Short mmCIF file of C-alpha atoms and ligand atoms in Angstrom, two decimals:
data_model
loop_
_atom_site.label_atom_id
_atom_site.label_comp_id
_atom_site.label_asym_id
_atom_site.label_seq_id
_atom_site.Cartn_x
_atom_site.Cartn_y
_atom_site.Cartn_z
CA UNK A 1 152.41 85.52 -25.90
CA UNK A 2 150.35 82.69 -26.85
CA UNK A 3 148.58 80.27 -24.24
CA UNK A 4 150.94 77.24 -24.36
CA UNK A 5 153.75 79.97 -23.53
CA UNK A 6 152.00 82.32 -20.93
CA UNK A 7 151.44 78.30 -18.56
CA UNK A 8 154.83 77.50 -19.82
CA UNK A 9 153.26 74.24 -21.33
CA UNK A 10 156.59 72.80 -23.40
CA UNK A 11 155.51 72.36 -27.14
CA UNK A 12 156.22 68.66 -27.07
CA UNK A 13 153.92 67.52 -24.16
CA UNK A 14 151.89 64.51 -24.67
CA UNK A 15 149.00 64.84 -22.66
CA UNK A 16 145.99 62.00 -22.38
CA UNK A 17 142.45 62.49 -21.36
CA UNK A 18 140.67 59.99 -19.56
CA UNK A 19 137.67 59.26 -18.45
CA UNK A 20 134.40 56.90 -18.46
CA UNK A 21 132.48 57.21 -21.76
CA UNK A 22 130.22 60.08 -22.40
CA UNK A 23 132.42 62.37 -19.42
CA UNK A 24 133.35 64.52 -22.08
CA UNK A 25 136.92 63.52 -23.32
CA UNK A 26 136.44 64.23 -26.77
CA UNK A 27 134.95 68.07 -26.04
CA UNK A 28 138.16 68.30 -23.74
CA UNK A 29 140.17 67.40 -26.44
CA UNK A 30 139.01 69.66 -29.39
CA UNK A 31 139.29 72.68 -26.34
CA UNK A 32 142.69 71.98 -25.37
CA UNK A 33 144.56 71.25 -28.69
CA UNK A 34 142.49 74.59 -30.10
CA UNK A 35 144.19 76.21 -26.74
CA UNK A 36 147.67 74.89 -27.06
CA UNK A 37 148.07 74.31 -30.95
CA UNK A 38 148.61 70.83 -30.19
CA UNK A 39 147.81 67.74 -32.64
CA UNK A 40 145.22 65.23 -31.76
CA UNK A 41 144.76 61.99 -31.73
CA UNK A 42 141.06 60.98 -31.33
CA UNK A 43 139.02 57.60 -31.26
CA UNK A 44 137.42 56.80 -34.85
CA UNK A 45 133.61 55.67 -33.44
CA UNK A 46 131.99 56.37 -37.18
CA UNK A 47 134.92 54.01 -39.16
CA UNK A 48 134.90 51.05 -36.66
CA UNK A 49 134.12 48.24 -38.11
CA UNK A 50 133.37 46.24 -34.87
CA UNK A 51 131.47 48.90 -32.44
CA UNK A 52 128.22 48.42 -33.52
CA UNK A 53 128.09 44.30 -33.36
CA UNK A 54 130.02 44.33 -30.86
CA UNK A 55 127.45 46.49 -28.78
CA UNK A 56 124.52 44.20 -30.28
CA UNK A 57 126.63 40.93 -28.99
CA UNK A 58 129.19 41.56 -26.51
CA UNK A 59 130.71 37.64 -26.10
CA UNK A 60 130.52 37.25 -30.55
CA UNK A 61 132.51 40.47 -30.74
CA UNK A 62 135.00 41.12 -27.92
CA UNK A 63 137.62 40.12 -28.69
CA UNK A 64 137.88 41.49 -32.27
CA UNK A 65 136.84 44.80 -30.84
CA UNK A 66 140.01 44.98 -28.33
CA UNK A 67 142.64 43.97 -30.79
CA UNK A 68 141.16 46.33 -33.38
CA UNK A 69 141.45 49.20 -30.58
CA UNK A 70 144.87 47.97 -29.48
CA UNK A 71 146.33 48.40 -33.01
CA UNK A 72 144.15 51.58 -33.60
CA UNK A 73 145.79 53.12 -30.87
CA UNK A 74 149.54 51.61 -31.49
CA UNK A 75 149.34 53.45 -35.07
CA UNK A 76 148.38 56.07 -32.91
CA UNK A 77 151.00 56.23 -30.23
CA UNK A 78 153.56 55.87 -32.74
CA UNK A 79 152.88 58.41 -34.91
CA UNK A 80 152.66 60.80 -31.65
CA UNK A 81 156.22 59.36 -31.19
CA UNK A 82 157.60 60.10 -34.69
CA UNK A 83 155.87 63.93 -34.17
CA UNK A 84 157.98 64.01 -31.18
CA UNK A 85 154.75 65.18 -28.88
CA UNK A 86 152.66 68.38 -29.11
CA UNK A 87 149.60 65.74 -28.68
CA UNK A 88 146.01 65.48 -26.79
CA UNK A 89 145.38 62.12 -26.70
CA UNK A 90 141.24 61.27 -26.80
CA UNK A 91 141.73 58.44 -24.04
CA UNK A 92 144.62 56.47 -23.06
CA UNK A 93 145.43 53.10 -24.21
CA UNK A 94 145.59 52.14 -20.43
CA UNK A 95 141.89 52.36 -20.22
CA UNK A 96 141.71 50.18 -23.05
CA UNK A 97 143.41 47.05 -20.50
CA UNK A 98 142.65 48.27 -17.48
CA UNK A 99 138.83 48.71 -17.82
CA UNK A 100 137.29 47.54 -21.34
CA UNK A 101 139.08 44.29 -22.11
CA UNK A 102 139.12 43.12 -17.64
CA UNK A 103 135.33 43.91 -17.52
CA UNK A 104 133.98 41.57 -20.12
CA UNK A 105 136.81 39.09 -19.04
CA UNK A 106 135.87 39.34 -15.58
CA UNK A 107 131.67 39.12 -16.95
CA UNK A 108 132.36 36.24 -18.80
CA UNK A 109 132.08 38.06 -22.33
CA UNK A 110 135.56 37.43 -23.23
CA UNK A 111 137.05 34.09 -22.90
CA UNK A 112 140.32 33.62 -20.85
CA UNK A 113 142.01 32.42 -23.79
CA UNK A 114 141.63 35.42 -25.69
CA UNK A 115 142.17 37.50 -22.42
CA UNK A 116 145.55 36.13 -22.35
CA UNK A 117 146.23 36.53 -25.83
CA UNK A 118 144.88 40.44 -25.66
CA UNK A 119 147.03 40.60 -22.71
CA UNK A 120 150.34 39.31 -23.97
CA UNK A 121 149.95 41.47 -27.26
CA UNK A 122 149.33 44.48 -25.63
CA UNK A 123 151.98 43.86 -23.03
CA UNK A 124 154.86 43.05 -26.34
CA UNK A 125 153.16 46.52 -27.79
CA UNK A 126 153.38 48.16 -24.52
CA UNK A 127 157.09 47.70 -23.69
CA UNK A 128 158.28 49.02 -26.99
CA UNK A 129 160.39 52.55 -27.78
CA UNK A 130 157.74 53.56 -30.01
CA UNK A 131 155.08 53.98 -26.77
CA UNK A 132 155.51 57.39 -25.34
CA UNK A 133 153.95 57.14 -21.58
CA UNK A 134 152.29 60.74 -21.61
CA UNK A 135 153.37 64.04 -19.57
CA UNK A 136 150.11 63.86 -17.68
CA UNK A 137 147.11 62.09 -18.05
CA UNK A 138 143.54 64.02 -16.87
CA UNK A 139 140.80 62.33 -15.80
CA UNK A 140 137.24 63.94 -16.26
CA UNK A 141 134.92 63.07 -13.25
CA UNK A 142 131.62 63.52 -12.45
CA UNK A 143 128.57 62.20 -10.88
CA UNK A 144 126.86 59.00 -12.62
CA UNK A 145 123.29 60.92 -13.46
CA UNK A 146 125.41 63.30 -15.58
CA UNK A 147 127.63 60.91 -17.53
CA UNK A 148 124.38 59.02 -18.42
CA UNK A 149 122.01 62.51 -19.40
CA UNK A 150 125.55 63.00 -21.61
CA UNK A 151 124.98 59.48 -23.34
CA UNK A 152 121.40 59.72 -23.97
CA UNK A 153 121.97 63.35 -25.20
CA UNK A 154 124.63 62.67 -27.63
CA UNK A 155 122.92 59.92 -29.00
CA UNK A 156 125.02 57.17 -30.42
CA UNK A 157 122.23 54.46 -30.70
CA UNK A 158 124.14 51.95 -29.70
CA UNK A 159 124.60 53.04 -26.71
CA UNK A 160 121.10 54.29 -25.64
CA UNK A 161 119.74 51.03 -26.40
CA UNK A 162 122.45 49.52 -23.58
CA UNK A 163 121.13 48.69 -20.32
CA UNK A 164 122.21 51.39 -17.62
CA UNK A 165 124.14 48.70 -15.55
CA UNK A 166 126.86 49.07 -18.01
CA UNK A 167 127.43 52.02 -17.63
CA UNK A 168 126.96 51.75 -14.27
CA UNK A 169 129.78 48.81 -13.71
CA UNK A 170 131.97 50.58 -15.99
CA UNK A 171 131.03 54.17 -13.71
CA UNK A 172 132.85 52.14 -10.55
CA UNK A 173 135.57 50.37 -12.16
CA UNK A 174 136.82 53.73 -13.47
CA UNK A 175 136.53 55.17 -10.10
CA UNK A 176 138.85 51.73 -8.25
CA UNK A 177 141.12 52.47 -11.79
CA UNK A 178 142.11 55.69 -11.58
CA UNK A 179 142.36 55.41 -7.85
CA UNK A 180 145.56 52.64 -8.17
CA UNK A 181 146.44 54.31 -11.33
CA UNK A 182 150.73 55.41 -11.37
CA UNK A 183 151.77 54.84 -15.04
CA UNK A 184 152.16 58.49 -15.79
CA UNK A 185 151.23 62.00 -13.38
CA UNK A 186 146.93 62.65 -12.82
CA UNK A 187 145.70 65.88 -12.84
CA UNK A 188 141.79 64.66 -12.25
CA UNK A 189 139.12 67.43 -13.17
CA UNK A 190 135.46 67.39 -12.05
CA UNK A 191 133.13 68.17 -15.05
CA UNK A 192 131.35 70.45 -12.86
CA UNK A 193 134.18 72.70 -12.31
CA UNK A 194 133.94 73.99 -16.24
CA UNK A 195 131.74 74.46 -18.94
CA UNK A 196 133.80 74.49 -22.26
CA UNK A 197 130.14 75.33 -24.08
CA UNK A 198 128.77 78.17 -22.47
CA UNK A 199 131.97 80.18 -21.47
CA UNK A 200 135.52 79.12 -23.38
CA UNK A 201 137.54 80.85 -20.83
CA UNK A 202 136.91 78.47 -18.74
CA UNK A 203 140.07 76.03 -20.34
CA UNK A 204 142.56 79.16 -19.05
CA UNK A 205 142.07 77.96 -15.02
CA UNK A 206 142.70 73.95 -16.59
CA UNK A 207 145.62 75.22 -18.24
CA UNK A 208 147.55 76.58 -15.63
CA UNK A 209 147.31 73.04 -13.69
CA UNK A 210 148.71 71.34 -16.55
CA UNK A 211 151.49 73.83 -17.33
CA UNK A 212 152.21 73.75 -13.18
CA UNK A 213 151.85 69.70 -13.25
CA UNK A 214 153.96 69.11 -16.05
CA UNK A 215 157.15 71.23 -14.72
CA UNK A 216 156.60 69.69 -11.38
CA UNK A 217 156.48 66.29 -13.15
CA UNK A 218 159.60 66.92 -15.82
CA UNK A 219 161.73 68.68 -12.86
CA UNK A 220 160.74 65.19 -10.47
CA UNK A 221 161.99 63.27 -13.57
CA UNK A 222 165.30 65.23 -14.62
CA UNK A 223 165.97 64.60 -10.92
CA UNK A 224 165.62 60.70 -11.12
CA UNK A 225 168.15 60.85 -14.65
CA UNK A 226 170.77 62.77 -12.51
CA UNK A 227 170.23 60.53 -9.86
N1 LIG B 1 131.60 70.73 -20.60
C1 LIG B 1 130.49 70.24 -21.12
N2 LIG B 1 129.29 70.75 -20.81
C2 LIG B 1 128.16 70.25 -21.32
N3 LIG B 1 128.10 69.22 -22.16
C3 LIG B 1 129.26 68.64 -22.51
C4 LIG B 1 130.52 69.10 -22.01
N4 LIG B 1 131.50 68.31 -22.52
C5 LIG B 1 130.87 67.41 -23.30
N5 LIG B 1 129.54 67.62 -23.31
C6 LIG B 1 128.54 66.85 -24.07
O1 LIG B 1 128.53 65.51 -23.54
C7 LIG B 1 128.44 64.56 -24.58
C8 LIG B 1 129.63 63.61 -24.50
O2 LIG B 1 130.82 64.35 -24.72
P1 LIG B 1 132.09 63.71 -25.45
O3 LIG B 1 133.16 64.77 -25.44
O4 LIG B 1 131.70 63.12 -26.75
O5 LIG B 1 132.44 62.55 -24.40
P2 LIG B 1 133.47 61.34 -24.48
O6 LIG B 1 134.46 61.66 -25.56
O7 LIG B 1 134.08 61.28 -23.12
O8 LIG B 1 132.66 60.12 -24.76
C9 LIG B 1 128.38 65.33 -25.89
O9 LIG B 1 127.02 65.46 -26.26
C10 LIG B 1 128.98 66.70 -25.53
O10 LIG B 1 128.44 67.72 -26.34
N1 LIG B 2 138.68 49.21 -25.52
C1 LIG B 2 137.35 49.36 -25.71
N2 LIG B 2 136.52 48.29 -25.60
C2 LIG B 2 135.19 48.42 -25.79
N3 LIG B 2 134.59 49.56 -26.13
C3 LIG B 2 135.40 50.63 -26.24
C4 LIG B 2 136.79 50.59 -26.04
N4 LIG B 2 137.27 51.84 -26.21
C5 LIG B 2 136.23 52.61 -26.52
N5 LIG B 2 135.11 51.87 -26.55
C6 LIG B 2 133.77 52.31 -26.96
C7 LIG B 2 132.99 53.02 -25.91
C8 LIG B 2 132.18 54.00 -26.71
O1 LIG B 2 130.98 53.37 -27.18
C9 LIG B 2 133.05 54.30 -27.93
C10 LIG B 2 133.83 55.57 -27.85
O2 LIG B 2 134.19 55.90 -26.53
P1 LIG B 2 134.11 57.40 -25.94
O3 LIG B 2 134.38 57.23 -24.47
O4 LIG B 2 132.77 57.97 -26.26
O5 LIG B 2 135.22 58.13 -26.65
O6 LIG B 2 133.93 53.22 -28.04
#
C-alpha cells in the first residue's frame, strides 16, 4: 500500500500550500507530491520577467508584476483543472489578492486605478469553471526570526537587499489573512513541528491530517449536495 492509500488521500485532491515567503512552501511542496505521487504546480522565480525590477522599484513595477502572476497562475489552475486534480499547489492564488496586490495598494505602491483593474480581472478569472477552489489549503507558520534566517539563507538577492519591514508588514498581514480566511478547509502547520531535511519521515504525521481533513471536508460537502 502506497502513502496516498494507507491516509486514504483520494488521487484527485488539489491541495495548496500557503504561507509568507521564505516559510518553506516550496520544500513542502517537492515533500508532499514525492509522498503522494501528485503533480505540481510551482511559482517560476528564475523566468519572471518582472521580479527583479519590480523588487528594485516597487510603485514602476506593481502592477505588471500582479497581472503577470494572475495569468501565471490562471494557466496554472486550469491546467490542474483539465488533469482533473492529483496537484500541490506552491501557494494559492488567494494570497496573490489578499496580501501582495492590497499591501502595495494600501502603501501607496499601486495606484487605485490599477487596484481596481487587478481586482476586477482577477474577480472575472476567479468566478470561472476552469478555477478549482482546492481540497485543503495548509498554511506553514512560524515565528518572524525564522522566516527571515530562511530568506537570508536561501539567498535570492533581491530579497536580502529588502528592508526587514517588508517582511515584517507582510509577516502580520498573513497572520490577520489566514485568520478571516474561509474560501476552502485550513489545515495550518507550524514549521517547528517538522523538519523535512534532517528526518523525511517526518511528512507521514502531516499526511494523516490531510487524508483525515479532506474526508471530513468531502463528507461536509456531499452533505450540502444532498441537502
Ligand atoms: N523544514 C525545513 N527545515 C529547514 N529549512 C527549511 C525547511 N523548509 C525550507 N527550508 C529552507 O528555507 C528556505 C526557504 O524555503 P522555500 O521552500 O524556498 O520557501 P518558500 O517557497 O515558502 O519561499 C530554503 O533555503 C529552504 O531550504
Ligand atoms: N503576487 C505577488 N506579488 C508580489 N510578489 C510576489 C507575488 N507572489 C510571489 N511574489 C514574490 C515573493 C518572492 O520574492 C517570490 C516567490 O515567492 P515564494 O514565497 O518564495 O515562493 O515572488
Amino acid at each position: 500500500m502506497n502513502l496516498r492509500e494507507k491516509y486514504l488521500i483520494p488521487n484527485d485532491s488539489i491541495i495548496t500550500i500557503a504561507g509568507t515567503v521564505g516559510v518553506g512552501k516550496s520544500t513542502m511542496t517537492k515533500a508532499l507530491a514525492n509522498a503522494l505521487q501528485f503533480k505540481t504546480s510551482f511559482e517560476k522565480v528564475d523566468t519572471n520577467p518582472y521580479l527583479e525590477n519590480f523588487y528594485a522599484d516597487f510603485e514602476r513595477w506593481s502592477f505588471h508584476l500582479q497581472v503577470y502572476f494572475l495569468a501565471e497562475r490562471f494557466k496554472e489552475q486550469k491546467k490542474i483543472f483539465e488533469y482533473g486534480g492529483g496537484f500541490i499547489q506552491d501557494r494559492s492564488i488567494y494570497e496573490d489578492t489578499g496580501i501582495f496586490a492590497k499591501m502595495h495598494y494600501e502603501n501607496g505602491t499601486m495606484s487605485k486605478t490599477d487596484y481596481d483593474t487587478y481586482t476586477n480581472l482577477f474577480e472575472a478569472m476567479v468566478m470561472t469553471p476552469y478555477f478549482p477552489h482546492p481540497d485543503l489549503l495548509i498554511y506553514l507558520e512560524g515565528s518572524f526570526d525564522e522566516v527571515v534566517d530562511r530568506i537570508q539563507e536561501r539567498g535570492r538577492e533581491m530579497e536580502k537587499s529588502t528592508p526587514n519591514s517588508y517582511w515584517e508588514e507582510m509577516y502580520n498581514r498573513y497572520s490577520n489573512w489566514i485568520d478571516n480566511f474561509n474560501a476552502c478547509p485550513i489545515l495550518r502547520i507550524n514549521i517547528s513541528d517538522y523538519d523535512l531535511m534532517k528526518k523525511e519521515d517526518s511528512i507521514e504525521p502531516i499526511l494523516e491530517k490531510i487524508g483525515h481533513f479532506i474526508q471530513q471536508s468531502r463528507r461536509w460537502k456531499s452533505r450540502e449536495i444532498i441537502k
